[in-house]
Short mmCIF file of C-alpha atoms (C1' of nucleotides) in Angstrom, two decimals:
data_model
loop_
_atom_site.label_atom_id
_atom_site.label_comp_id
_atom_site.label_asym_id
_atom_site.label_seq_id
_atom_site.Cartn_x
_atom_site.Cartn_y
_atom_site.Cartn_z
CA MET A 1 21.08 96.66 -33.41
CA PRO A 2 24.35 97.02 -35.11
CA GLU A 3 27.42 94.89 -35.03
CA LEU A 4 30.03 94.92 -37.78
CA PRO A 5 27.88 93.34 -40.54
CA GLU A 6 24.97 95.72 -39.91
CA VAL A 7 27.17 98.84 -39.80
CA GLU A 8 28.98 97.75 -42.93
CA THR A 9 25.63 97.18 -44.68
CA VAL A 10 24.52 100.67 -43.66
CA ARG A 11 27.80 102.04 -45.03
CA ARG A 12 27.37 100.25 -48.35
CA THR A 13 23.75 101.30 -48.77
CA LEU A 14 24.38 104.94 -47.84
CA ALA A 15 27.57 105.39 -49.84
CA PRO A 16 25.90 105.87 -53.27
CA HIS A 17 23.62 108.56 -51.81
CA LEU A 18 26.23 110.45 -49.80
CA THR A 19 29.59 110.19 -51.52
CA GLY A 20 30.46 113.52 -53.11
CA ARG A 21 27.39 115.26 -51.67
CA ARG A 22 27.68 118.62 -49.96
CA ILE A 23 25.97 119.24 -46.63
CA LEU A 24 23.96 122.45 -46.92
CA GLN A 25 22.59 122.64 -43.40
CA THR A 26 22.73 120.45 -40.31
CA HIS A 27 19.87 120.31 -37.80
CA ILE A 28 19.87 118.91 -34.27
CA GLY A 29 16.57 118.26 -32.49
CA GLU A 30 15.86 120.20 -29.31
CA TYR A 31 15.05 117.13 -27.24
CA ARG A 32 18.37 115.41 -27.82
CA ARG A 33 21.05 118.08 -27.76
CA THR A 34 23.70 115.72 -26.43
CA VAL A 35 23.51 113.47 -29.48
CA ALA A 36 26.62 115.10 -30.95
CA THR A 37 30.00 116.39 -29.82
CA PRO A 38 31.19 119.06 -29.85
CA ASP A 39 28.09 121.04 -28.83
CA PRO A 40 25.36 121.59 -31.46
CA GLU A 41 26.48 125.09 -32.50
CA ARG A 42 30.09 124.10 -33.14
CA PHE A 43 29.07 120.76 -34.64
CA CYS A 44 26.75 122.36 -37.19
CA ALA A 45 29.17 125.16 -37.99
CA ARG A 46 31.91 122.67 -38.86
CA MET A 47 29.53 120.49 -40.91
CA ASP A 48 27.67 123.03 -42.99
CA GLY A 49 29.14 123.60 -46.43
CA ARG A 50 31.45 120.58 -46.23
CA SER A 51 31.39 117.73 -48.71
CA ILE A 52 31.39 114.06 -47.81
CA VAL A 53 34.43 112.62 -49.55
CA GLU A 54 34.03 109.01 -48.50
CA LEU A 55 32.10 106.68 -46.20
CA GLY A 56 34.14 104.39 -43.99
CA ARG A 57 33.76 102.05 -41.06
CA ARG A 58 35.90 101.20 -38.05
CA GLY A 59 34.51 98.43 -35.87
CA LYS A 60 30.93 99.41 -35.13
CA PHE A 61 31.52 103.07 -36.05
CA LEU A 62 30.34 104.51 -39.32
CA LEU A 63 32.67 107.23 -40.65
CA PHE A 64 31.95 110.22 -42.87
CA ARG A 65 35.21 111.70 -44.16
CA LEU A 66 34.79 115.39 -44.93
CA ASP A 67 36.69 117.58 -47.37
CA SER A 68 37.86 119.66 -44.39
CA GLY A 69 39.92 116.68 -43.20
CA ASP A 70 37.58 116.17 -40.26
CA THR A 71 35.78 112.87 -39.71
CA VAL A 72 32.29 112.28 -38.39
CA THR A 73 32.10 109.11 -36.29
CA ILE A 74 28.63 107.67 -35.76
CA HIS A 75 27.82 104.92 -33.30
CA LEU A 76 24.26 103.59 -33.67
CA ARG A 77 24.38 101.70 -30.35
CA MET A 78 21.09 99.79 -30.04
CA THR A 79 18.46 101.56 -32.14
CA GLY A 80 20.18 104.19 -34.28
CA GLU A 81 18.96 104.35 -37.86
CA LEU A 82 20.04 106.38 -40.90
CA SER A 83 18.26 106.98 -44.17
CA VAL A 84 18.39 109.32 -47.16
CA VAL A 85 14.96 110.52 -48.26
CA GLU A 86 13.13 113.30 -50.07
CA PRO A 87 12.43 116.20 -47.68
CA ALA A 88 8.68 115.67 -48.18
CA ALA A 89 8.91 112.10 -46.88
CA ALA A 90 6.88 111.47 -43.73
CA THR A 91 8.88 111.63 -40.54
CA THR A 92 8.49 109.38 -37.51
CA PRO A 93 9.23 110.28 -33.88
CA HIS A 94 12.76 110.15 -32.46
CA MET A 95 14.53 112.01 -35.26
CA HIS A 96 17.46 113.68 -33.49
CA LEU A 97 19.71 114.92 -36.26
CA TRP A 98 19.37 115.47 -40.00
CA PHE A 99 20.95 117.40 -42.80
CA ASP A 100 20.00 118.87 -46.14
CA LEU A 101 22.10 117.69 -49.08
CA ASP A 102 22.99 119.58 -52.24
CA ASP A 103 20.87 117.22 -54.37
CA GLY A 104 17.74 118.28 -52.50
CA ARG A 105 17.52 115.15 -50.36
CA GLN A 106 17.92 114.72 -46.61
CA LEU A 107 19.96 112.41 -44.42
CA ARG A 108 17.94 111.57 -41.32
CA TYR A 109 19.05 110.01 -38.06
CA TYR A 110 16.53 108.31 -35.76
CA ASP A 111 17.23 106.69 -32.41
CA VAL A 112 14.41 105.45 -30.19
CA ARG A 113 16.57 104.65 -27.17
CA LYS A 114 18.83 107.70 -27.57
CA PHE A 115 22.05 105.76 -26.92
CA GLY A 116 23.70 106.60 -30.25
CA ARG A 117 26.44 109.21 -30.57
CA TRP A 118 27.89 111.40 -33.31
CA SER A 119 31.32 113.01 -32.99
CA LEU A 120 33.09 115.42 -35.29
CA ILE A 121 36.83 114.94 -34.88
CA THR A 122 40.06 116.30 -36.31
CA PRO A 123 42.73 114.12 -37.96
CA ALA A 124 44.76 114.12 -34.73
CA GLN A 125 41.70 113.04 -32.74
CA PHE A 126 41.01 110.38 -35.33
CA GLU A 127 44.43 108.84 -34.71
CA LEU A 128 43.66 108.48 -31.00
CA PHE A 129 40.21 107.11 -31.76
CA ASP A 130 41.64 104.58 -34.19
CA GLN A 131 44.30 103.43 -31.74
CA SER A 132 41.75 102.90 -28.98
CA ILE A 133 39.99 100.20 -31.02
CA GLY A 134 41.27 96.65 -31.52
CA PRO A 135 42.08 95.08 -34.88
CA GLU A 136 39.46 94.62 -37.58
CA PRO A 137 38.45 90.95 -37.73
CA PHE A 138 39.27 90.77 -41.46
CA ASP A 139 42.65 92.50 -41.21
CA PRO A 140 45.07 90.12 -42.99
CA GLU A 141 47.69 91.00 -40.38
CA LEU A 142 45.48 89.36 -37.79
CA THR A 143 46.84 85.84 -38.19
CA ALA A 144 45.87 82.82 -36.11
CA GLU A 145 49.19 83.12 -34.29
CA THR A 146 48.63 86.79 -33.49
CA PHE A 147 45.12 86.07 -32.29
CA ALA A 148 46.33 83.20 -30.10
CA SER A 149 48.94 85.42 -28.48
CA MET A 150 46.38 88.21 -27.96
CA LEU A 151 44.18 85.70 -26.12
CA ARG A 152 47.09 84.43 -24.03
CA GLY A 153 48.02 88.00 -23.10
CA ARG A 154 44.63 88.75 -21.55
CA ARG A 155 43.45 86.65 -18.62
CA ARG A 156 39.78 87.20 -19.18
CA ILE A 157 36.55 85.28 -19.55
CA LEU A 158 36.26 84.66 -23.24
CA LYS A 159 32.89 86.07 -24.17
CA PRO A 160 33.23 89.47 -22.47
CA LEU A 161 36.68 89.70 -24.04
CA LEU A 162 35.24 89.18 -27.53
CA LEU A 163 32.75 91.96 -26.81
CA ASP A 164 35.55 94.31 -25.68
CA GLN A 165 36.08 96.67 -28.63
CA SER A 166 39.64 97.45 -27.55
CA PHE A 167 40.47 93.76 -27.92
CA ILE A 168 38.86 93.14 -31.32
CA ALA A 169 36.56 95.43 -33.27
CA GLY A 170 33.01 94.88 -34.40
CA ILE A 171 31.80 91.77 -32.54
CA GLY A 172 28.60 92.07 -30.51
CA ASN A 173 26.30 89.77 -28.59
CA ILE A 174 24.78 87.90 -31.54
CA TYR A 175 27.97 87.06 -33.37
CA ALA A 176 29.96 86.30 -30.21
CA ASP A 177 27.45 83.56 -29.34
CA GLU A 178 27.36 82.30 -32.93
CA ALA A 179 31.16 82.14 -33.28
CA LEU A 180 31.65 80.41 -29.92
CA PHE A 181 28.97 77.86 -30.80
CA ARG A 182 30.48 77.08 -34.18
CA ALA A 183 33.95 76.83 -32.67
CA GLY A 184 32.66 74.52 -29.90
CA ILE A 185 34.04 76.72 -27.14
CA HIS A 186 32.23 77.52 -23.89
CA PRO A 187 31.68 81.27 -23.37
CA ARG A 188 33.08 81.13 -19.81
CA ARG A 189 36.42 79.57 -20.79
CA HIS A 190 39.40 81.77 -19.95
CA SER A 191 41.21 83.41 -22.83
CA HIS A 192 44.69 82.33 -21.75
CA GLU A 193 43.66 78.67 -21.47
CA LEU A 194 42.67 78.18 -25.09
CA THR A 195 44.94 75.93 -27.13
CA ALA A 196 46.49 77.29 -30.32
CA ASP A 197 44.10 75.05 -32.17
CA GLU A 198 41.06 76.49 -30.43
CA ALA A 199 42.25 80.05 -30.99
CA GLU A 200 42.61 79.39 -34.70
CA ARG A 201 39.18 77.77 -34.85
CA LEU A 202 37.64 80.71 -33.02
CA LEU A 203 39.15 83.30 -35.37
CA CYS A 204 38.03 81.26 -38.33
CA GLU A 205 34.45 81.05 -37.04
CA ILE A 206 34.36 84.75 -36.13
CA ARG A 207 35.21 85.48 -39.75
CA TRP A 208 32.74 82.95 -41.09
CA VAL A 209 29.89 84.27 -38.96
CA LEU A 210 30.58 87.92 -39.80
CA SER A 211 31.02 87.41 -43.52
CA SER A 212 27.94 85.21 -43.75
CA ALA A 213 25.90 87.86 -41.92
CA LEU A 214 27.27 90.54 -44.22
CA GLU A 215 26.32 88.47 -47.25
CA HIS A 216 22.74 88.49 -45.96
CA ARG A 217 22.83 92.20 -45.17
CA GLY A 218 22.78 91.88 -41.38
CA THR A 219 20.47 90.51 -38.71
CA THR A 220 17.18 92.27 -37.98
CA LEU A 221 15.82 91.15 -34.60
CA ARG A 222 13.47 94.08 -34.38
CA ASP A 223 14.72 97.54 -35.27
CA TYR A 224 17.69 97.28 -37.57
CA ARG A 225 17.28 98.75 -41.06
CA ASP A 226 19.93 99.51 -43.67
CA GLY A 227 20.36 102.89 -45.36
CA ASN A 228 17.43 102.14 -47.67
CA GLY A 229 15.12 101.19 -44.80
CA GLU A 230 15.40 97.47 -45.58
CA PRO A 231 15.74 94.86 -42.83
CA GLY A 232 18.54 92.30 -42.99
CA GLU A 233 17.95 88.68 -43.95
CA ASN A 234 20.36 86.96 -41.60
CA LEU A 235 18.04 86.13 -38.69
CA SER A 236 17.01 82.74 -40.12
CA ARG A 237 20.68 81.81 -40.53
CA LEU A 238 21.50 82.14 -36.83
CA GLN A 239 22.17 78.78 -35.24
CA ILE A 240 22.11 79.56 -31.51
CA TYR A 241 21.33 83.21 -30.70
CA SER A 242 17.71 82.90 -31.81
CA LEU A 243 17.06 79.82 -29.63
CA ASP A 244 15.51 79.73 -26.16
CA HIS A 245 16.50 77.91 -23.00
CA ASP A 246 15.82 74.15 -23.38
CA ASP A 247 15.46 74.29 -27.18
CA PRO A 248 17.31 71.41 -28.86
CA CYS A 249 20.83 72.10 -30.11
CA PRO A 250 20.78 72.12 -33.93
CA ARG A 251 23.95 70.04 -33.97
CA CYS A 252 23.54 67.42 -31.21
CA GLY A 253 19.99 67.75 -29.91
CA ALA A 254 20.99 68.45 -26.30
CA ARG A 255 19.14 71.23 -24.50
CA ILE A 256 20.44 74.74 -25.09
CA VAL A 257 21.34 76.79 -22.02
CA ARG A 258 20.51 80.48 -21.71
CA ASP A 259 22.24 82.32 -18.92
CA VAL A 260 24.01 85.58 -18.23
CA VAL A 261 27.72 86.03 -18.87
CA GLY A 262 29.25 89.44 -18.26
CA GLN A 263 25.77 90.97 -17.90
CA ARG A 264 24.76 89.81 -21.36
CA GLY A 265 22.23 87.16 -22.28
CA THR A 266 24.20 84.18 -23.60
CA ARG A 267 23.14 81.01 -25.40
CA PHE A 268 25.30 77.94 -25.72
CA CYS A 269 25.13 74.16 -25.97
CA PRO A 270 26.73 72.56 -22.87
CA SER A 271 27.42 69.43 -24.87
CA CYS A 272 29.01 70.95 -27.99
CA GLN A 273 30.72 73.68 -25.90
CA PRO A 274 32.06 71.88 -22.81
CA VAL A 275 33.50 73.94 -19.94
CA ASN A 276 36.31 71.47 -19.55
CA PRO A 277 37.18 69.98 -22.95
CA GLN A 278 40.12 67.89 -21.64
CA ALA A 279 37.75 65.90 -19.44
CA LYS A 280 35.61 64.98 -22.44
"C1'" DT B 1 34.10 91.49 -12.18
"C1'" DG B 2 29.75 92.96 -11.27
"C1'" DA B 3 26.01 96.30 -10.48
"C1'" DC B 4 23.83 99.82 -12.45
"C1'" DA B 5 23.01 103.70 -15.55
"C1'" DC B 6 21.54 105.49 -19.85
"C1'" DC B 7 16.37 105.10 -22.74
"C1'" DT B 8 12.03 103.33 -25.00
"C1'" DG B 9 9.06 99.74 -26.42
"C1'" DC B 10 7.47 95.15 -26.86
"C1'" DG B 11 6.09 90.48 -25.49
"C1'" DT B 12 4.35 87.57 -21.66
"C1'" DA C 1 3.75 94.70 -13.80
"C1'" DC C 2 7.97 92.77 -15.23
"C1'" DG C 3 11.72 91.17 -17.97
"C1'" DC C 4 14.23 91.77 -21.86
"C1'" DA C 5 16.68 93.98 -26.01
"C1'" DG C 6 21.72 94.36 -31.28
"C1'" DG C 7 25.95 98.72 -26.66
"C1'" DT C 8 28.92 100.97 -23.72
"C1'" DG C 9 30.43 104.04 -19.70
"C1'" DT C 10 31.24 104.58 -14.83
"C1'" DC C 11 31.32 103.28 -10.25
"C1'" DA C 12 32.60 100.27 -6.36
#
DNA sequence: TGACACCTGCGT
DNA sequence: ACGCAGGTGTCA
């Protein structure tokens, strides 16, 4: 479900409902006690009575900054979903964690596949967390030159490297394929073999793809909903991820290839994204 | 680097 | 019945 544009859309849609609100009582469902760390008793004890000062985001993590100085980090993984509703609102299965707010409403967290995680961390723990994640794609300090030298410094297959959150934050399977397609770079190229020109193009297309998706409030393939329960509108804008094997490339008409790279389904155009560009 | 694990549900 | 899914963690 969520890559950077989707998490950022959730942040923006939840912020008006949660900023400044006090958490009266936190609840963790019995069938998913490992959803949060520390354990449910400590987690709830440190949450209850605190106010949410600000909503943030780091990579694919949503952040609730509390007035205690602690931070809640939430990773939605594949099917996590958050919404603020009236307590009387009908509930659906797979609600694992929720809390009562001081305006009488509830924040609810659903996760069908149960991969998502919440953590309540101290400022010192936040520093470590923050350092373990690569740069934000829109960080102005991430220049084309910096990005090129990051790529040269890692001898890795390009696509799995883009998905590695310690290398760069927020990119997932959809937008990795989209950015590589737009940049005309084969997903199996090696990071240290890209030219400076290609590195610059790739960074540029990563930013284009992410900001365009954000403008359309994220991509809903199936489950993703923002904080108001609305799906994103970006699916129809995807150029390659939504295509099947042998579909025509939207740019050149050649047949799209779908194979597996780094254990992830990967779409690319062998003609627009040659393995060996020099030979072209 | 890959194989597999963690989960549930949906489309073929 | 089987393959696949927006993510990541751990093992060899």
